[in-house]
mmCIF file of C-alpha atoms in Angstrom:
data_model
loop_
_atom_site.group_PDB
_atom_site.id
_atom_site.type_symbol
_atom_site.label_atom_id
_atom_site.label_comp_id
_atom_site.label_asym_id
_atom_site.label_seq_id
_atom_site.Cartn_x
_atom_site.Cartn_y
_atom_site.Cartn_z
ATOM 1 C CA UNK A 1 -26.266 -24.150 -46.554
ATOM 2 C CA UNK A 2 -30.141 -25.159 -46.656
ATOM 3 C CA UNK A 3 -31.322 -23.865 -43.504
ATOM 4 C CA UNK A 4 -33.767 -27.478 -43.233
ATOM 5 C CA UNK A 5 -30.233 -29.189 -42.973
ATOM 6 C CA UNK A 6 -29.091 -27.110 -39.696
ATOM 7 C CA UNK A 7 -31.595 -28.032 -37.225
ATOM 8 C CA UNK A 8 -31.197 -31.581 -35.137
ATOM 9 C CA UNK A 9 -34.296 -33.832 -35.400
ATOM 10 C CA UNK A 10 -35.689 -33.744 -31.545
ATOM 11 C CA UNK A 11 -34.946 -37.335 -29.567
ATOM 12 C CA UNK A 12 -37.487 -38.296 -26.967
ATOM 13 C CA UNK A 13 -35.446 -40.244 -24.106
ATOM 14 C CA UNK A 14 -37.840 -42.734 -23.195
ATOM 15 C CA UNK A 15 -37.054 -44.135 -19.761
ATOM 16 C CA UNK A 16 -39.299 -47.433 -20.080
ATOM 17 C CA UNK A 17 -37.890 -48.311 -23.072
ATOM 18 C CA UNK A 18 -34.051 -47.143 -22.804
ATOM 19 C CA UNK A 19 -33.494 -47.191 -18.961
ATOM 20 C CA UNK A 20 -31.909 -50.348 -18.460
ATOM 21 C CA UNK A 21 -29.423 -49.655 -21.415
ATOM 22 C CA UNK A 22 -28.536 -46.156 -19.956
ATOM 23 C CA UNK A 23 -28.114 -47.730 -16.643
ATOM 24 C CA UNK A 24 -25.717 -50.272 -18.368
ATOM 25 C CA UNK A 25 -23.781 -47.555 -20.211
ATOM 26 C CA UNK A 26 -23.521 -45.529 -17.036
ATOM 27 C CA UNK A 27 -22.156 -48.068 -14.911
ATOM 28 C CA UNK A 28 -19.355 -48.556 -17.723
ATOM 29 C CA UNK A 29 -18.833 -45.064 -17.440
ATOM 30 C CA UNK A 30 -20.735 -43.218 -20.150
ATOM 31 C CA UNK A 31 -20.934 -39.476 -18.689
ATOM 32 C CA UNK A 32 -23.988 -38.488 -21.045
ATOM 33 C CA UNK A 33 -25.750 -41.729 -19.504
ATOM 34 C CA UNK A 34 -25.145 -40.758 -16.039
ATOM 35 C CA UNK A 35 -26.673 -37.092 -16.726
ATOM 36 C CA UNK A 36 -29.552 -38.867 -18.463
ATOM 37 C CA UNK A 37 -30.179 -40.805 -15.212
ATOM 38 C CA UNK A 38 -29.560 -38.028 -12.810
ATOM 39 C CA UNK A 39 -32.040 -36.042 -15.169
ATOM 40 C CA UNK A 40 -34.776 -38.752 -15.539
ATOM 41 C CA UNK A 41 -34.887 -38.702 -11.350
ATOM 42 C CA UNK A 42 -34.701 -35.213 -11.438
ATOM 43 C CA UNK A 43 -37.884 -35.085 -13.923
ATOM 44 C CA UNK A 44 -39.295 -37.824 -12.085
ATOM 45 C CA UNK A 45 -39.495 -35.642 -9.125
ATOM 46 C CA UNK A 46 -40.965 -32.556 -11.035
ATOM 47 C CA UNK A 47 -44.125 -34.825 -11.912
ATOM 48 C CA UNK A 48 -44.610 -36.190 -8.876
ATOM 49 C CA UNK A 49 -44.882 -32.010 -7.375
ATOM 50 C CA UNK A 50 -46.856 -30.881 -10.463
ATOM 51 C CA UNK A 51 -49.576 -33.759 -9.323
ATOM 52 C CA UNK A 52 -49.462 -32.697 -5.677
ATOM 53 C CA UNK A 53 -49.297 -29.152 -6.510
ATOM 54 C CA UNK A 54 -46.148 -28.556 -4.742
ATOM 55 C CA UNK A 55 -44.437 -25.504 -7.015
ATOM 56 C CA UNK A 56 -41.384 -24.552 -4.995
ATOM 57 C CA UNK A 57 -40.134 -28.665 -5.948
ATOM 58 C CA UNK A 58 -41.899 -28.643 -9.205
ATOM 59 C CA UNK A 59 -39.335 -25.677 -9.799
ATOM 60 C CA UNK A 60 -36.268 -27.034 -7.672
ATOM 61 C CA UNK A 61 -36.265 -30.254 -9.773
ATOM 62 C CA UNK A 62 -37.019 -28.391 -12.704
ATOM 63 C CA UNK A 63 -33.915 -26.289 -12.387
ATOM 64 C CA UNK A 64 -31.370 -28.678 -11.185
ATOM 65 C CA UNK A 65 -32.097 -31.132 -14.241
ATOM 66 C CA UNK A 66 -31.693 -27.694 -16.425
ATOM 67 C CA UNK A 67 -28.151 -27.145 -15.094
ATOM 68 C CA UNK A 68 -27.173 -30.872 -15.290
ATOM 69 C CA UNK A 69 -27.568 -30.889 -19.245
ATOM 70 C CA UNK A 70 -30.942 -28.685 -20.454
ATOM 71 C CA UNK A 71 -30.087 -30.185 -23.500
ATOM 72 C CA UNK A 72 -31.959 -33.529 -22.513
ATOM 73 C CA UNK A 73 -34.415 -31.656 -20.816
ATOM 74 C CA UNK A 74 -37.748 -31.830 -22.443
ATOM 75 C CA UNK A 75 -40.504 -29.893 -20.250
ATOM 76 C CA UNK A 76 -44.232 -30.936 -20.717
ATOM 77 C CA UNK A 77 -46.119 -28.428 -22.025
ATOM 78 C CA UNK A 78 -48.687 -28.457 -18.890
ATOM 79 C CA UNK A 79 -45.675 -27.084 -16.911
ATOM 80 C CA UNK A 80 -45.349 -23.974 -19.218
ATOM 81 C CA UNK A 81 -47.780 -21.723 -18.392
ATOM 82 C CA UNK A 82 -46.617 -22.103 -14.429
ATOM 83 C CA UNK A 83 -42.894 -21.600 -15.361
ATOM 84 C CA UNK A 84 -43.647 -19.257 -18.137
ATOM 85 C CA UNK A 85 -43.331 -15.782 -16.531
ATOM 86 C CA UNK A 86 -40.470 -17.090 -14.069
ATOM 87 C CA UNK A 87 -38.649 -17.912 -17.228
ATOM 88 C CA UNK A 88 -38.992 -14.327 -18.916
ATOM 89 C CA UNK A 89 -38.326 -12.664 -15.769
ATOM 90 C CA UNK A 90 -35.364 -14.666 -15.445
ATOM 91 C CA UNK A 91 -33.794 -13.870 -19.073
ATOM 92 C CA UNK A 92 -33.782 -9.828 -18.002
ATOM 93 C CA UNK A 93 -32.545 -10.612 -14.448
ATOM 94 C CA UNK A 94 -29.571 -12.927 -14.983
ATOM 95 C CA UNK A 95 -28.096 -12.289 -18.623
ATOM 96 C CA UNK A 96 -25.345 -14.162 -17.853
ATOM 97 C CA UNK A 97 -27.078 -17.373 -17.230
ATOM 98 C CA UNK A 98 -25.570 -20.671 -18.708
ATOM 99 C CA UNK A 99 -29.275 -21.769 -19.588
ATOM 100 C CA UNK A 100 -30.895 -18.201 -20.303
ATOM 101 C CA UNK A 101 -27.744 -17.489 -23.073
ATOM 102 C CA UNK A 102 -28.795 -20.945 -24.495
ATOM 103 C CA UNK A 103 -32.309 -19.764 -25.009
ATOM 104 C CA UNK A 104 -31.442 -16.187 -26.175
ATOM 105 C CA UNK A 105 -28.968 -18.092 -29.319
ATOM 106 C CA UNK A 106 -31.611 -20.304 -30.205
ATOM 107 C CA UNK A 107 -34.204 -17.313 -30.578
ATOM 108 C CA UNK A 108 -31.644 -15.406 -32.899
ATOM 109 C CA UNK A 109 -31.049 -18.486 -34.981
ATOM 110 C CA UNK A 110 -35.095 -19.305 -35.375
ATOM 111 C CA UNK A 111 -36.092 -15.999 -35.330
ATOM 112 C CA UNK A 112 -37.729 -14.437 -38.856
ATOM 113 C CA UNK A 113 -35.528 -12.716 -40.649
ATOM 114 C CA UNK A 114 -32.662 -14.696 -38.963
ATOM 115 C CA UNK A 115 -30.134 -13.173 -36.150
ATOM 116 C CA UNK A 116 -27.623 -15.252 -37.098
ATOM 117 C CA UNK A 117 -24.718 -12.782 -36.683
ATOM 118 C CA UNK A 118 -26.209 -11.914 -33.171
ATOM 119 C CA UNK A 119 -26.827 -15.735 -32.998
ATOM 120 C CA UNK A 120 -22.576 -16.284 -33.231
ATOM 121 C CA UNK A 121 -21.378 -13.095 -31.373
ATOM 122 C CA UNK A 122 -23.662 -14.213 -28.800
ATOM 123 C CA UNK A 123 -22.363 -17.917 -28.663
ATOM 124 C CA UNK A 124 -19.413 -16.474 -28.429
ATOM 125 C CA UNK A 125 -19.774 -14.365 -25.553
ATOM 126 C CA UNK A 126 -21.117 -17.463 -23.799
ATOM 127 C CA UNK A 127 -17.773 -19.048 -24.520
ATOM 128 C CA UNK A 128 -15.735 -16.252 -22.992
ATOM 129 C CA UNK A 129 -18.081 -16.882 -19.532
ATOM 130 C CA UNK A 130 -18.148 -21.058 -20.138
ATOM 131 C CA UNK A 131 -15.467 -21.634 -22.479
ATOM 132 C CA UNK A 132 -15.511 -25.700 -21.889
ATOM 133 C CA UNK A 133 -19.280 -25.418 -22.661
ATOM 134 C CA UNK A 134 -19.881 -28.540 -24.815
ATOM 135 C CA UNK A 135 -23.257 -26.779 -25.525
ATOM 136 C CA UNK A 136 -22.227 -23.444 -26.502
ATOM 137 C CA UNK A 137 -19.399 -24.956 -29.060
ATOM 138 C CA UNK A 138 -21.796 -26.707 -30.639
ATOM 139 C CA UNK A 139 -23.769 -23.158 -30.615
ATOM 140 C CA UNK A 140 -20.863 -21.554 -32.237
ATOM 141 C CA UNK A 141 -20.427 -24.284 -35.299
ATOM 142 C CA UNK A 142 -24.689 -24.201 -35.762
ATOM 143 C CA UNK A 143 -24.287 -20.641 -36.002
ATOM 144 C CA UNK A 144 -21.019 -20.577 -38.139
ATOM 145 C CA UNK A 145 -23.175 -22.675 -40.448
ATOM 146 C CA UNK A 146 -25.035 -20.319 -40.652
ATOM 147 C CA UNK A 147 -23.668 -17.404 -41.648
ATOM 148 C CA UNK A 148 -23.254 -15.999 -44.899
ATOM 149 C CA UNK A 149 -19.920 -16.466 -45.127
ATOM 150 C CA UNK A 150 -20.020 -20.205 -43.785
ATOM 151 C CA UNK A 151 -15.990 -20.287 -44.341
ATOM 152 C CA UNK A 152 -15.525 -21.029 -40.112
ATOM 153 C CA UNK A 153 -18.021 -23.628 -39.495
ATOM 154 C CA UNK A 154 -15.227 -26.652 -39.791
ATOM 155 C CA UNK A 155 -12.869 -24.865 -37.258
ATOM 156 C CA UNK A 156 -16.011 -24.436 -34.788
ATOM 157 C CA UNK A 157 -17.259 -28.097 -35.418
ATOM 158 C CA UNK A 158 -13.745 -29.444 -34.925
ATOM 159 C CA UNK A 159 -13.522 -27.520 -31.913
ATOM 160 C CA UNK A 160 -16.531 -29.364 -30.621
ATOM 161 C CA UNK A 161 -15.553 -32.701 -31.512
ATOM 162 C CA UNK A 162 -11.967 -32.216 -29.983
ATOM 163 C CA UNK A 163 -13.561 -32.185 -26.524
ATOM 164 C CA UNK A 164 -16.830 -34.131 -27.078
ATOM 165 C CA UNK A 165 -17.018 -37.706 -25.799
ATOM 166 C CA UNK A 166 -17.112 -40.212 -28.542
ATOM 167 C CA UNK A 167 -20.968 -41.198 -27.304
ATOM 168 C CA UNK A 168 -22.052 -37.556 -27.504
ATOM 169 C CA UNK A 169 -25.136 -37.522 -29.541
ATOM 170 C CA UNK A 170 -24.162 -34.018 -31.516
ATOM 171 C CA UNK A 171 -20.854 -35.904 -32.414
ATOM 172 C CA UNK A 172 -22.477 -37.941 -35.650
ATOM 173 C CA UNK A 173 -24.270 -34.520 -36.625
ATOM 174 C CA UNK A 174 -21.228 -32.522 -36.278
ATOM 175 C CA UNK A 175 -19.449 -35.246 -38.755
ATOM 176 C CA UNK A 176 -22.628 -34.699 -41.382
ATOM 177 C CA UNK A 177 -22.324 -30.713 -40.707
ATOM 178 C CA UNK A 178 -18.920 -31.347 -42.333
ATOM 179 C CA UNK A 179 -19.568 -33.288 -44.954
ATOM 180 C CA UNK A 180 -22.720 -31.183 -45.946
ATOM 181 C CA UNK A 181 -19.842 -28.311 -46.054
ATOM 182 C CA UNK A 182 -17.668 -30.021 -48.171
ATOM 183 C CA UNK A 183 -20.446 -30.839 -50.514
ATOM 184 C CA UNK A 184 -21.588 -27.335 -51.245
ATOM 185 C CA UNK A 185 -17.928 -27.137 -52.374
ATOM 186 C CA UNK A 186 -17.828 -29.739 -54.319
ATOM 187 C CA UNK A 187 -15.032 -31.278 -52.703
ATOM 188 C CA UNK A 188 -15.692 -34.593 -53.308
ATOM 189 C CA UNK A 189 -12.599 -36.459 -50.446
ATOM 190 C CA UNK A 190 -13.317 -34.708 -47.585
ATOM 191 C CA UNK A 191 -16.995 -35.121 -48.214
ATOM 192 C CA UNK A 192 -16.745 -38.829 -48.340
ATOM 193 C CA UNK A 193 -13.825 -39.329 -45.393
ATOM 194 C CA UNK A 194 -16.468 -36.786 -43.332
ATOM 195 C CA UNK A 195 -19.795 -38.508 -44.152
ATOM 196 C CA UNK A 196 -17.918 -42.386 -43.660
ATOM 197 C CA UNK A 197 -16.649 -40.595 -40.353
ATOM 198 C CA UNK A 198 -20.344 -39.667 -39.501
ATOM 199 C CA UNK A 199 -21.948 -43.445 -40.155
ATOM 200 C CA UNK A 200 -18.708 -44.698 -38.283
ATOM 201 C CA UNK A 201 -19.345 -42.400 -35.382
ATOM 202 C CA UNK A 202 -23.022 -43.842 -35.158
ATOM 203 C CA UNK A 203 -21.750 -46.830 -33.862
ATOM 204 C CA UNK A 204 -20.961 -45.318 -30.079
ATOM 205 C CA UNK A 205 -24.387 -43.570 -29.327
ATOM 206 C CA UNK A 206 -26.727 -44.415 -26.614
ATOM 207 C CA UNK A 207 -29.467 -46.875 -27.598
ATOM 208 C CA UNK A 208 -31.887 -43.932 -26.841
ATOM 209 C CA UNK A 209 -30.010 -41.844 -29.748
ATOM 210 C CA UNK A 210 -30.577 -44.989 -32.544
ATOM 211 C CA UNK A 211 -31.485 -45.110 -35.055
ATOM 212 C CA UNK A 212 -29.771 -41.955 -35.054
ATOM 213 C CA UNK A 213 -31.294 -38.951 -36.502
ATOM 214 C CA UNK A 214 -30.174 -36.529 -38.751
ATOM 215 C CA UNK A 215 -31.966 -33.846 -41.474
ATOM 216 C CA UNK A 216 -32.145 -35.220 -44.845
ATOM 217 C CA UNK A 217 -29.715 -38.159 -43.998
ATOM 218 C CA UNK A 218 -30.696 -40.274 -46.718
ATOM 219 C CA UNK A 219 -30.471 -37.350 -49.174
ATOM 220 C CA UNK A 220 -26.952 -36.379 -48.452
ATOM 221 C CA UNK A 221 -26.006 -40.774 -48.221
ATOM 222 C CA UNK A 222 -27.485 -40.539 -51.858
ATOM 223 C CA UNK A 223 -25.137 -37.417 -52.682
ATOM 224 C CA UNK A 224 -22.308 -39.501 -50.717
ATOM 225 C CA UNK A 225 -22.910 -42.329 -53.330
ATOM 226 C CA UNK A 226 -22.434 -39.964 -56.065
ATOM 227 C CA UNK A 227 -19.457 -38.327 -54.918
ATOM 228 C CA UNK A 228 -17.701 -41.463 -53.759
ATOM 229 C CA UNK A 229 -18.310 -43.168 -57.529
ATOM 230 C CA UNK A 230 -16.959 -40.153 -58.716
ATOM 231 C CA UNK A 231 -13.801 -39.583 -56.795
ATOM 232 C CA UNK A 232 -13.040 -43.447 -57.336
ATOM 233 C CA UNK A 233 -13.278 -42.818 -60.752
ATOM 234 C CA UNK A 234 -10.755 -39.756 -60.702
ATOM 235 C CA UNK A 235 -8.586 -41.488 -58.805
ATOM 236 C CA UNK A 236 -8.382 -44.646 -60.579
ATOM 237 C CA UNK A 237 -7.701 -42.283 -63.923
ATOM 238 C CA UNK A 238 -4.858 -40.783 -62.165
#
């Protein structure tokens, strides 16, 4: 698989712009919305110590948004240098950390030459300590992408989507990981039913998450187009 195709296009949760909406979804019950609340105040509080040069709750508010989701975490880069070395000594001193095993996949899978093998026996170890991890599942199928032999990656993204809720924002991607696979195989019906599942799926993100983002999106709709024209045409010959 293209390795440009495996990596997620980076979403910037705006709170000006998207709060109210979030604030909507989360009262209706959206669990990603409440995190992204939870984390926003969290954040909130981090800039507020950073200006009054308070570290200890610069790092308190820091961490506890981290363990709510670090995946919607985005740290400003004039907090790096001050969390830096707290950070590396943390990797060595806690290698069974929920966010320190997240960091150690993602520098096997972007490392050069790729670690991709260490990249899945590693997201698998972190599945064996936090095997309900929505974040390490969706480790696994990135990495199971990414392998060689790429022959897993459907039973690791279907593992994610069996527990992810329908508003997840990795749901859609996981859908267009599929279809990508089914393309490189030239199997024209599932790469259609998985790319219409992906657009479908679209339709229950967060307003923060639209337009929704994926790699070369409009590439593989143009492949879809293809493929659909032709498997119409098969089976209308059949």
């Amino acid at each position: 698989m293209n390795v440009n195709l495996i990596f997620d296009l980076p979403y910037h949760l705006d709170q000006p712009q998207h709060g109210n909406a979030v604030r909507e979804a989360a009262e209706r019950g959206s669990l990603i919305a409440q995190k992204i609340i939870q984390i926003w105040e969290l954040m909130d509080s981090a800039e507020a110590a950073f200006n009054g040069n308070d570290q200890c709750t610069l790092i308190t508010s820091l961490s506890k948004a981290i363990r709510l989701d670090f995946q919607f975490v985005q740290i400003p880069d004039k907090y790096k240098l001050l969390i830096k070395h707290m950070i590396d000594e943390a990797l060595n001193n806690f290698p069974g950390d929920e966010y320190f095993l997240d960091l150690k996949i993602g520098r096997f899978v972007l490392s050069v030459p790729n670690r991709n093998v260490e990249a899945l026996a590693t997201a698998n170890q972190a599945l064996q300590l936090y095997p309900t991890s929505l974040r390490f599942l969706y480790w696994k199928a990135i990495a199971s992408c990414l392998q060689e032999d790429d022959s897993g990656c459907i039973e690791a993204l279907d593992a994610f989507l069996a527990v992810a809720p329908n508003d997840h924002n990795y749901v859609p991607s996981c859908h267009y990981r599929k279809a990508l696979h089914y393309g490189s195989r030239v199997n024209d019906a599932l790469f259609v039913q998985a790319f219409e599942t992906a657009v479908e799926s679209e339709q229950y993100q967060l307003s923060c998450f639209l337009p929704y983002q994926f790699p070369d999106k409009e590439f593989i709709r143009m492949c879809y187009n293809i493929a659909k024209r032709r498997f119409e045409s098969d089976e209308s010959s059949n």
